[in-house]
Short mmCIF file of C-alpha atoms and ligand atoms in Angstrom, two decimals:
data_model
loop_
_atom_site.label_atom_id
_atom_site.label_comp_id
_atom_site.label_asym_id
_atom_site.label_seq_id
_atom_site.Cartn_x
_atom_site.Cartn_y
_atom_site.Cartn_z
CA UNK A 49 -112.98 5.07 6.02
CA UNK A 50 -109.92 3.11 4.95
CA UNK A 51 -107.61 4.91 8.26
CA UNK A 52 -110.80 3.61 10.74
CA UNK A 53 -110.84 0.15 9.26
CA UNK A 54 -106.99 0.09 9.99
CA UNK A 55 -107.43 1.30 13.82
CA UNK A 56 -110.01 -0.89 14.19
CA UNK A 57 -108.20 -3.96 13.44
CA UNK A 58 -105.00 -3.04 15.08
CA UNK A 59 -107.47 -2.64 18.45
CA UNK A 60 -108.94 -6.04 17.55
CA UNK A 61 -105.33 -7.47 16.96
CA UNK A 62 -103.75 -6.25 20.11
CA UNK A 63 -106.61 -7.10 22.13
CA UNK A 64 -106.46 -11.12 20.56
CA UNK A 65 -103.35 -11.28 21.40
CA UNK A 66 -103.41 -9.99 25.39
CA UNK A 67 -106.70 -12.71 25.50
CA UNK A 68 -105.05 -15.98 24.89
CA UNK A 69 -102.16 -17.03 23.19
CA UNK A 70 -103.76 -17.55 20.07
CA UNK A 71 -102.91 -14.76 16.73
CA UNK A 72 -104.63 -13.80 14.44
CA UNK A 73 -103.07 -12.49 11.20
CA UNK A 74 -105.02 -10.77 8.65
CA UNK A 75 -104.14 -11.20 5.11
CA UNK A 76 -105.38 -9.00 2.20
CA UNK A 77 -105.49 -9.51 -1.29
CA UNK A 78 -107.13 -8.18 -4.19
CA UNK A 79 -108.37 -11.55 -6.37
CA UNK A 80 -112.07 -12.58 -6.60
CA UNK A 81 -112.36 -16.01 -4.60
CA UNK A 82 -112.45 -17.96 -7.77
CA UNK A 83 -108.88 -17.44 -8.02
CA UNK A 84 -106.83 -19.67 -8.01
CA UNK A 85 -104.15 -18.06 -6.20
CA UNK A 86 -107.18 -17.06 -3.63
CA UNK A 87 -107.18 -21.35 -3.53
CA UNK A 88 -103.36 -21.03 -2.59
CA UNK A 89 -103.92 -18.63 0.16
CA UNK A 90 -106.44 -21.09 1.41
CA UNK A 91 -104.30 -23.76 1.64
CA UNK A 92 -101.59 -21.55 3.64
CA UNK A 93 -104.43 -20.53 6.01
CA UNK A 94 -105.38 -24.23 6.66
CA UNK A 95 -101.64 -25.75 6.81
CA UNK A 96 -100.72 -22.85 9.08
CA UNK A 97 -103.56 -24.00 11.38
CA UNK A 98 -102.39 -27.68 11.52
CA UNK A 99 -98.82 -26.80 11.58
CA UNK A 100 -99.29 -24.54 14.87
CA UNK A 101 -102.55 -26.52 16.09
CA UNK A 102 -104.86 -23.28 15.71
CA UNK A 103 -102.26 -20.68 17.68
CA UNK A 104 -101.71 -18.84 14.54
CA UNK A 105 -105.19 -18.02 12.55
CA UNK A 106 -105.47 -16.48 9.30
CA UNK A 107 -108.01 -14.30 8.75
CA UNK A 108 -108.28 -13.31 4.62
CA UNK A 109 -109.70 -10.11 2.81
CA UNK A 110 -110.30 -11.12 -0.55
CA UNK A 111 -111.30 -8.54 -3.72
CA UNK A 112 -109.14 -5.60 -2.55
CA UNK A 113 -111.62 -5.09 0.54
CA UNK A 114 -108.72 -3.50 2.24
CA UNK A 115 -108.05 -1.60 -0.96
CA UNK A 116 -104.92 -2.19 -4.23
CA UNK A 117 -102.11 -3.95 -4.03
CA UNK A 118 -99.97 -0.83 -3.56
CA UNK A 119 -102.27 1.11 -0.74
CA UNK A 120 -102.20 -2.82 1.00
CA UNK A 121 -98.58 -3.40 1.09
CA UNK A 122 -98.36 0.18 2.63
CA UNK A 123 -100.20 -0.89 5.23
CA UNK A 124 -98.12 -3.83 5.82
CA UNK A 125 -95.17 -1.51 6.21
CA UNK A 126 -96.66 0.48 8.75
CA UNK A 127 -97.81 -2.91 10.38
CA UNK A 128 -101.52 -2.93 10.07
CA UNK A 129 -102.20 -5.87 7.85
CA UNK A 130 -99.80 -8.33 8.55
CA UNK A 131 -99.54 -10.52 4.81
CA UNK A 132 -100.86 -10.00 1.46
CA UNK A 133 -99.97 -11.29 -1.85
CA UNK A 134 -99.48 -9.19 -4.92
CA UNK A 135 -98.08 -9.41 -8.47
CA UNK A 136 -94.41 -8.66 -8.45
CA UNK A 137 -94.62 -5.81 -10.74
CA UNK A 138 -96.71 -3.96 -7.57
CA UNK A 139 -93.45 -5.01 -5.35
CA UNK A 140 -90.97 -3.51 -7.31
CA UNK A 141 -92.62 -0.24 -6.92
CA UNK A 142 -90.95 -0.87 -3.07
CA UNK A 143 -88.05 -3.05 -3.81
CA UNK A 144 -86.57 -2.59 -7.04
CA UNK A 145 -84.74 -5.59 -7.54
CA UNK A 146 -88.18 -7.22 -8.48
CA UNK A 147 -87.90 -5.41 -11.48
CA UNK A 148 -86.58 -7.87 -13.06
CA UNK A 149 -89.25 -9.95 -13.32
CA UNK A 150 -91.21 -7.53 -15.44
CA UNK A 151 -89.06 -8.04 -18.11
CA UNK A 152 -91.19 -9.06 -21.15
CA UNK A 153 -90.36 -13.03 -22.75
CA UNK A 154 -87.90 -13.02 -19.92
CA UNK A 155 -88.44 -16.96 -19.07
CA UNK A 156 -87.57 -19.55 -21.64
CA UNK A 157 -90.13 -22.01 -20.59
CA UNK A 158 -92.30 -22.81 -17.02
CA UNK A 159 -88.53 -25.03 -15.73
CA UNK A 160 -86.71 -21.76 -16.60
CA UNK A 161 -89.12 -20.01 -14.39
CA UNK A 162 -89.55 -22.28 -11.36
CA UNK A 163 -86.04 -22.87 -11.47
CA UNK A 164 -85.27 -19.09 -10.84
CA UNK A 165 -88.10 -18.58 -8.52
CA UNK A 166 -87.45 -21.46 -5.90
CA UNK A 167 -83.42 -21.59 -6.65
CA UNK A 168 -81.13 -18.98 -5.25
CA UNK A 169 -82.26 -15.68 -7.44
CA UNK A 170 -85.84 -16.26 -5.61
CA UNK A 171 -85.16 -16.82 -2.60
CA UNK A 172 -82.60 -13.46 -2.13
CA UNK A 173 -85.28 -11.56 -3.77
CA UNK A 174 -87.93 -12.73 -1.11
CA UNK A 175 -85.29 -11.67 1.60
CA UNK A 176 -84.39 -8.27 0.13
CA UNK A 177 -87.72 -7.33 0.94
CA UNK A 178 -86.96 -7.28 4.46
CA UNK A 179 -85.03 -4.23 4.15
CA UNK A 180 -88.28 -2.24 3.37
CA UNK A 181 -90.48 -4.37 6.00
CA UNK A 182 -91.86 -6.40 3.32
CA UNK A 183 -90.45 -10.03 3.85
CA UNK A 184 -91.41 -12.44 0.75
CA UNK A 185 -92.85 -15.80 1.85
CA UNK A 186 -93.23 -17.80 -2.08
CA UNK A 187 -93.88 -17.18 -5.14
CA UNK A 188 -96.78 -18.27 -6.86
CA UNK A 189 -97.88 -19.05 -10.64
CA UNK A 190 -99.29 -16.72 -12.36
CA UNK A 191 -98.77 -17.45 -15.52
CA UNK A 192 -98.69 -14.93 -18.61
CA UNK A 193 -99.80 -12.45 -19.42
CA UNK A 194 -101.61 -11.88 -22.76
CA UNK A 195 -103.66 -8.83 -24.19
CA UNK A 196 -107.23 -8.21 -24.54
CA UNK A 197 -109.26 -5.94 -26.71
CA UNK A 198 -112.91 -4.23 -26.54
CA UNK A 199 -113.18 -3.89 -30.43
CA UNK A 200 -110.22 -3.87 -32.10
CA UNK A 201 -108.08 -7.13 -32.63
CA UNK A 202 -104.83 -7.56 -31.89
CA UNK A 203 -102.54 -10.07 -34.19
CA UNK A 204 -99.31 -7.68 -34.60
CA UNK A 205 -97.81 -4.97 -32.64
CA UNK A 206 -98.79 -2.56 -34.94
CA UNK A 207 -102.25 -3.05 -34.31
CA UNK A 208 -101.60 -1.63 -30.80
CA UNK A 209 -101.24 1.88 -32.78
CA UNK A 210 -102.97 4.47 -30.35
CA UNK A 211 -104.79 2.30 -28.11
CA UNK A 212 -105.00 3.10 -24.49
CA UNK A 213 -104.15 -0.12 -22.09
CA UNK A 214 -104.43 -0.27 -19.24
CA UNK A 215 -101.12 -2.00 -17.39
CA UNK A 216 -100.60 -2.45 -13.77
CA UNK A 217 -99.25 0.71 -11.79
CA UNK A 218 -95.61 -0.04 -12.82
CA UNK A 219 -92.59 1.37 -14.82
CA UNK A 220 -91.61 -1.50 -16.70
CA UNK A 221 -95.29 -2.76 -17.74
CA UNK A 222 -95.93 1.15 -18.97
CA UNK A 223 -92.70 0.67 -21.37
CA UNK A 224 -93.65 -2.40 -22.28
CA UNK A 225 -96.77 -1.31 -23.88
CA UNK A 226 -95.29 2.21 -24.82
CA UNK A 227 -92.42 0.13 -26.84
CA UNK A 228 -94.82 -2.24 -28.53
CA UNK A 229 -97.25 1.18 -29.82
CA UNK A 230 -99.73 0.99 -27.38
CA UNK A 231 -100.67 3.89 -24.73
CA UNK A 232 -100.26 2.57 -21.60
CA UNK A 233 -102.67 3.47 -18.70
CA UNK A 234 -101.79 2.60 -15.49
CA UNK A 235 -104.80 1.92 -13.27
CA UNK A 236 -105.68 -0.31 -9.87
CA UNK A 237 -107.29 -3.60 -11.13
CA UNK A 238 -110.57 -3.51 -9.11
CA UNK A 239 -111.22 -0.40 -11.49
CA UNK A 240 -110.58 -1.80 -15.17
CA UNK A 241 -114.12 -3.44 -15.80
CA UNK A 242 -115.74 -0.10 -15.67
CA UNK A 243 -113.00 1.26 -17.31
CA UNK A 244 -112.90 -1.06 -20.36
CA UNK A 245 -117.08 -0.66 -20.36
CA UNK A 246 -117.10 3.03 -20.15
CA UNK A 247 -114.69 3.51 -22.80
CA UNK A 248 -111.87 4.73 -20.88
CA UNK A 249 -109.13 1.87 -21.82
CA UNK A 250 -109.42 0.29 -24.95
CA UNK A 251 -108.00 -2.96 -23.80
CA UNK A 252 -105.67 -4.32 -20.68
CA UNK A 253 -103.48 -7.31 -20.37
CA UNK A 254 -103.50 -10.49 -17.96
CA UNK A 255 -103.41 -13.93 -17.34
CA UNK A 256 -106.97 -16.11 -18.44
CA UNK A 257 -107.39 -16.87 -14.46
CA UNK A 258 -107.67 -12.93 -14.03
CA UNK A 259 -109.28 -11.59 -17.03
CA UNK A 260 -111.76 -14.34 -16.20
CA UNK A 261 -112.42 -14.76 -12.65
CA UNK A 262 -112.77 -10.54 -12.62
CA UNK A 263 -115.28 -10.97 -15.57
CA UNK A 264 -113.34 -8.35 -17.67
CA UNK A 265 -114.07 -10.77 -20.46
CA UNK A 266 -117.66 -9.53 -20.61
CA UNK A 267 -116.70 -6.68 -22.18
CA UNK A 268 -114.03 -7.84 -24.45
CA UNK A 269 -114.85 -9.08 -27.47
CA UNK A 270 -110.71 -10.55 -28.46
CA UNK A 271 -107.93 -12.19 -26.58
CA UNK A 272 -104.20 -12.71 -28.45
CA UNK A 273 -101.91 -15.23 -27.04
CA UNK A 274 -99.13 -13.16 -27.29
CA UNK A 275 -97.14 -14.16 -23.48
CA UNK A 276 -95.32 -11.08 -23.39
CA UNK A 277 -94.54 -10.97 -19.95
CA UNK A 278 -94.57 -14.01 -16.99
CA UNK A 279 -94.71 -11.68 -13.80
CA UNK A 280 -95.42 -14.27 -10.73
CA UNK A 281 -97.12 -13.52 -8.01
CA UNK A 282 -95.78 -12.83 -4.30
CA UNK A 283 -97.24 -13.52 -0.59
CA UNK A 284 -95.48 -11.33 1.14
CA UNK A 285 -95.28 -10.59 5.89
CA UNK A 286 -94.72 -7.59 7.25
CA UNK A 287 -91.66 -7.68 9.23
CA UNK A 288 -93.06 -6.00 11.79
CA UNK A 289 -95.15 -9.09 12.33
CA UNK A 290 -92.46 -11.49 11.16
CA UNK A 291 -89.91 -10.41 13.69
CA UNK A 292 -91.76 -10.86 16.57
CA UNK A 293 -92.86 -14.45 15.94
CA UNK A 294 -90.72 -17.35 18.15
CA UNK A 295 -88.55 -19.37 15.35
CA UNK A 296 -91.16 -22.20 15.79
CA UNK A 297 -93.41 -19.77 14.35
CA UNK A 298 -91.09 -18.83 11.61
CA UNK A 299 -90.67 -21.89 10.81
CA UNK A 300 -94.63 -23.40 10.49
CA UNK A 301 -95.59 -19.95 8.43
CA UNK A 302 -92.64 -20.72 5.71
CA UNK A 303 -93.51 -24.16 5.72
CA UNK A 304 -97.39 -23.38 5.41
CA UNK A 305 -96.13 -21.18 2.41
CA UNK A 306 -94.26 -23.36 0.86
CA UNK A 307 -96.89 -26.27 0.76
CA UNK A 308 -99.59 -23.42 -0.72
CA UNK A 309 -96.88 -22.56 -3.47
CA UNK A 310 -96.70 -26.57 -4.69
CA UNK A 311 -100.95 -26.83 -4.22
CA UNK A 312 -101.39 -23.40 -6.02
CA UNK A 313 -99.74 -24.49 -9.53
CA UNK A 314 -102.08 -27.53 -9.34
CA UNK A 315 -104.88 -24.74 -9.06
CA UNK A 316 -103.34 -22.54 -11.89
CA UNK A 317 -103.25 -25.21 -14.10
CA UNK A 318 -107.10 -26.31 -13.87
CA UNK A 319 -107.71 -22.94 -13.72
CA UNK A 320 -106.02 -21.55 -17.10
CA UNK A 321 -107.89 -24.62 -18.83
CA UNK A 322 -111.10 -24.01 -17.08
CA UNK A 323 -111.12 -20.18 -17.95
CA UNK A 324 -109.64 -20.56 -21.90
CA UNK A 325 -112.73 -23.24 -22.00
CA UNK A 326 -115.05 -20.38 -20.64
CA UNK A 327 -113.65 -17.51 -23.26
CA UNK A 328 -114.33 -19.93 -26.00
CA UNK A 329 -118.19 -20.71 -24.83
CA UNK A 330 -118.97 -17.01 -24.46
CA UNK A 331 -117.64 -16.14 -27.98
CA UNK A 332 -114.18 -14.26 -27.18
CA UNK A 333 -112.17 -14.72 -30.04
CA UNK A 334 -109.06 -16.50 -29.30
CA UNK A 335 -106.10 -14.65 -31.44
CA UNK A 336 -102.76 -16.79 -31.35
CA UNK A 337 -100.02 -14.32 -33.11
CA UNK A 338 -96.43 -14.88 -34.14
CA UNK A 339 -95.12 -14.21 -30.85
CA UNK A 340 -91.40 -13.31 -31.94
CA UNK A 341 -93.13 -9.83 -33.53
CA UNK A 342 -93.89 -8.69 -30.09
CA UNK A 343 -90.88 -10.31 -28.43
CA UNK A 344 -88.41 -8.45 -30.95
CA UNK A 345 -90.47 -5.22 -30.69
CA UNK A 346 -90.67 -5.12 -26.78
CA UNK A 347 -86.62 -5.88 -26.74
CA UNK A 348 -85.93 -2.02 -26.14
CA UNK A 349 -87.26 -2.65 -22.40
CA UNK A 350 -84.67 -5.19 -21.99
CA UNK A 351 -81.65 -2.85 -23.73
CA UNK A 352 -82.89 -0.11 -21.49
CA UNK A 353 -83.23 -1.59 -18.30
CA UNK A 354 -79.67 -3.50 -18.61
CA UNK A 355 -77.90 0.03 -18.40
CA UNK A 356 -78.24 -0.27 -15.06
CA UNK A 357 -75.44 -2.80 -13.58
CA UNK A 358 -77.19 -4.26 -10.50
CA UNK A 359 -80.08 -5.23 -13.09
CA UNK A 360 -77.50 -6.57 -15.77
CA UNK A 361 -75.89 -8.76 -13.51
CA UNK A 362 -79.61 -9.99 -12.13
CA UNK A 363 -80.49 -10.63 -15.77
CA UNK A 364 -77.26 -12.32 -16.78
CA UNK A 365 -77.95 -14.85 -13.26
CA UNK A 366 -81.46 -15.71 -14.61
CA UNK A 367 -80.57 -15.98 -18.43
CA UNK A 368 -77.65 -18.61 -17.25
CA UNK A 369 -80.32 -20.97 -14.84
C1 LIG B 421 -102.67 -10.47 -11.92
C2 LIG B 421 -101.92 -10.51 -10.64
C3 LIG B 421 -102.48 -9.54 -9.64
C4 LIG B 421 -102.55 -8.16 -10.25
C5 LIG B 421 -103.33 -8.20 -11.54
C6 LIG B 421 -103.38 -6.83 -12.22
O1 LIG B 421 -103.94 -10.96 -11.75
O2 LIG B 421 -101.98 -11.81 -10.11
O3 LIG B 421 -101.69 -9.55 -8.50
O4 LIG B 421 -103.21 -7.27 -9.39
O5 LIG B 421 -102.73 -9.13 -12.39
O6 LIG B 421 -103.33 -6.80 -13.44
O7 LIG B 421 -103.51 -5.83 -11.53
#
């Protein structure tokens, strides 16, 4: 069903584009529309439509209609979707250097973080995409990530003793669990409600935004503060799209981006108050743990991954911004 989809819009995107001079670049994602990051993508659609006075359109699949983050950026290689956005961890599955931003308590603070992101170390990560047809646009916020239970609490590492969480399909989130005692499960997002419902994951881990807009908090009775990772987000072309645009073009869809990147942290910020205001109201219990017992525990990730030079030197960079 997926393959037709794909034909069909490649028809319907060649055929806009020999009708007038107007394109029309479809953009998939896999957040509900409450998102706030879905509000960032909104604002690139609509400054990209100013900036280029409606010759380039974006159209936007929200809630993984075009399927997970992985199966979408495939399909931007292969040019059939032209953007998406998707966490980092998802990117480094295709370009390893993101790796390093799965690194749990990674980021001092949020100037630490933005400082790396829109300085230097981000923007040669968004460009090493482009050797795997995957050119990064911005980051975006997406703050940190905490755990979440069905019925057992979590207040120390221990307590993750034999529970299965689910983690995003990645190397470095499955160690990061695996190293603080937990199972980890690795399993596409639009799946974990059921998951966590039926009994198949004891828990997960995300930011409030997610585990709220998705409604996974319905079926989660705890929530513990414990930040141990700060993976941001990524909107990310297809080169195959990007290299054909005129530089004029270029240049409107970066700036578009770059605008939605400054409007989205206004939305994340709202947002994270908005949905730790909802978990409260419908009874989660709010667990706020001495964080250094999961930051010394999780350090192994850290050791491990340094063995590797190209990621040492990456770390050292970030550690000295
Ligand atoms: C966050 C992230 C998404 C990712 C999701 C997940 O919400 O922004 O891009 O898909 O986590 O846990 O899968």
């Amino acid at each position: 069903m997926r393959y037709f989809l794909m034909i069909l819009f490649l028809v319907g995107f060649a055929s806009c584009e020999q009708k007038s001079t107007t394109k029309v670049l479809y953009l998939a994602h896999n957040m509900p529309q409450t998102h706030p990051v879905h509000k960032g993508i909104l604002t690139f659609q609509e400054s990209l439509s100013k900036r280029s006075e409606g010759t380039l359109v974006i159209k936007v699949f929200p809630d993984g209609q075009l399927g997970s983050e992985r199966e979408v950026l495939e399909l931007l290689q292969i040019g059939s979707v032209a953007i998406t956005k998707v966490s980092a961890a998802t990117m480094s599955n295709f370009v390893p250097d993101y790796d390093v931003l799965n690194i749990p308590y990674l980021f001092r603070d949020n100037d630490h973080f933005f400082n790396v992101l829109e300085g230097e170390i981000g923007k040669s990560l968004l460009e090493k995409g482009s050797d795997f047809w995957l050119r990064g646009l911005c980051f975006y916020d997406a703050g940190s990530r905490n755990f979440f239970t069905k019925d057992k609490p979590i207040r120390t590492p221990e307590d993750l003793e034999g529970l299965k969480i689910r983690v995003m399909n990645n190397e470095i989130s499955i160690k990061m669990v695996n190293s603080l005692g937990g199972s980890a499960t690795p399993m596409a997002f639009s799946e974990l409600y059921t998951a966590i419902q039926q009994g198949v994951v004891d828990g997960a881990e995300n930011n409030p935004p997610s585990f709220v807009s998705s409604n996974q908090y319905e079926v989660s009775k705890y929530y513990t503060l414990d930040e141990h990772t700060s993976v941001p987000d990524v909107l990310i072309i297809s080169t195959k799209y990007w290299d054909k645009l005129s530089a004029k073009e270029k240049q409107w869809v970066q700036e578009a981006a770059n605008e939605s990147a400054q409007a989205e942290k206004k939305y994340w910020n709202a947002s994270v108050e908005e949905s730790m205001q909802k978990l409260k109201e419908s009874g989660v219990e709010i667990i706020v743990p001495d964080k250094s017992l999961f930051a010394e525990k999780s350090m192994s990730v850290l050791e491990e991954m340094i063995k590797d030079e190209r990621l040492k030197e990456l770390v050292e960079k970030i550690k000295a911004e």
